[in-house]
Every structure is written in structure tokens, then in C-alpha cells.
Short mmCIF file of C-alpha atoms in Angstrom, two decimals:
data_model
loop_
_atom_site.label_atom_id
_atom_site.label_comp_id
_atom_site.label_asym_id
_atom_site.label_seq_id
_atom_site.Cartn_x
_atom_site.Cartn_y
_atom_site.Cartn_z
CA ALA A 14 0.12 0.16 0.04
CA ILE A 15 2.77 2.45 0.92
CA GLY A 16 4.53 1.72 -2.54
CA GLU A 17 1.44 2.27 -4.42
CA VAL A 18 1.05 5.70 -2.73
CA GLN A 19 4.75 6.72 -3.79
CA ASN A 20 4.06 5.31 -7.19
CA ALA A 21 1.33 7.41 -7.73
CA LYS A 22 3.15 10.45 -6.48
CA ASN A 23 5.66 9.58 -9.17
CA PHE A 24 3.39 9.92 -11.95
CA LYS A 25 1.55 12.91 -10.73
CA LEU A 26 2.59 16.57 -11.96
CA SER A 27 3.99 19.14 -9.33
CA SER A 28 4.33 22.76 -9.27
CA ILE A 29 8.02 23.59 -9.68
CA ALA A 30 10.00 27.06 -9.23
CA SER A 31 11.40 27.75 -12.72
CA ASN A 32 13.64 30.30 -11.08
CA ASP A 33 15.17 31.01 -8.03
CA LEU A 34 12.65 32.92 -5.58
CA LYS A 35 13.57 34.84 -2.47
CA PRO A 36 11.51 36.11 0.72
CA GLY A 37 9.67 38.86 -0.37
CA ASP A 38 8.90 37.76 -3.96
CA ILE A 39 5.31 37.52 -5.26
CA LEU A 40 4.56 34.25 -7.09
CA THR A 41 3.60 34.75 -10.71
CA LYS A 42 3.05 32.56 -13.64
CA LYS A 43 6.41 32.72 -15.00
CA ASP A 44 7.80 31.42 -11.84
CA ILE A 45 6.48 28.07 -12.14
CA THR A 46 6.71 24.96 -14.48
CA PHE A 47 5.14 21.50 -14.11
CA LYS A 48 7.08 18.51 -13.55
CA LYS A 49 7.23 15.01 -12.01
CA PRO A 50 6.85 13.46 -9.46
CA GLY A 51 3.92 15.18 -7.61
CA THR A 52 5.40 16.16 -4.19
CA GLY A 53 4.31 19.95 -4.48
CA ILE A 54 1.30 21.95 -4.99
CA PRO A 55 -0.84 20.14 -7.83
CA PRO A 56 -1.15 22.11 -11.07
CA ALA A 57 -5.03 22.51 -10.46
CA PHE A 58 -4.24 24.43 -7.31
CA ILE A 59 -1.61 26.79 -7.99
CA GLU A 60 -3.54 29.62 -9.20
CA ASN A 61 -4.62 29.95 -5.59
CA TYR A 62 -0.85 30.76 -4.58
CA TYR A 63 -0.31 33.51 -7.52
CA GLY A 64 -0.04 37.08 -5.99
CA LYS A 65 1.21 35.61 -2.69
CA GLU A 66 4.39 36.32 -0.95
CA ILE A 67 7.14 33.86 -0.70
CA VAL A 68 8.64 33.73 2.79
CA VAL A 69 11.48 31.08 2.05
CA GLU A 70 14.50 30.93 -0.37
CA VAL A 71 13.40 28.69 -3.23
CA LYS A 72 15.82 27.27 -5.58
CA ALA A 73 14.80 26.64 -9.05
CA GLY A 74 13.86 23.02 -9.53
CA ILE A 75 12.30 22.79 -5.99
CA PRO A 76 8.62 21.56 -5.72
CA ILE A 77 6.46 24.50 -4.48
CA LYS A 78 5.02 23.85 -1.12
CA GLU A 79 2.24 25.73 0.71
CA GLU A 80 4.57 26.60 3.75
CA PHE A 81 6.54 28.56 1.35
CA PHE A 82 3.84 31.40 1.39
CA ARG A 83 2.64 34.21 3.87
CA TRP A 84 -1.07 34.00 4.34
CA MET A 85 -2.80 37.36 5.35
#
């Protein structure tokens, strides 16, 4: 069962930083690309994060995670 869950993640797409981001940056569509595995925010939900402030340094190629943002 655990292996099946991991396999499913390997085939799903994830939102990935297409360039380096730093604290204070505001996420835009140009900052995101989509790649496997699906360990970050799914493409269907990333639009909810556009316009939000990044609060940590994120290197290009890293999956985008909810905890990278400031929610007000």
C-alpha cells in the first residue's frame, strides 16, 4: 500500500520553481513550471498561490509547497 502511494506521486505533476525565488517575492505564472513527481502543489491548485508572498528561499527546480507562503 505504501509503495502504491509513492508510485502514484511519481506519476503526478507538481508545481516547480522555474527560477530562484527569495523571501518577499510575489509568485507569478512565470515562476512556475510543472514536472513529475507530484510532491508539491498540484497544477490544479497553483492559481490560488499566484500573487502570494514567498517567505523562504526557493531554488529553481524545487517543488512549491504551501509552507513557502505568507497567508494574511
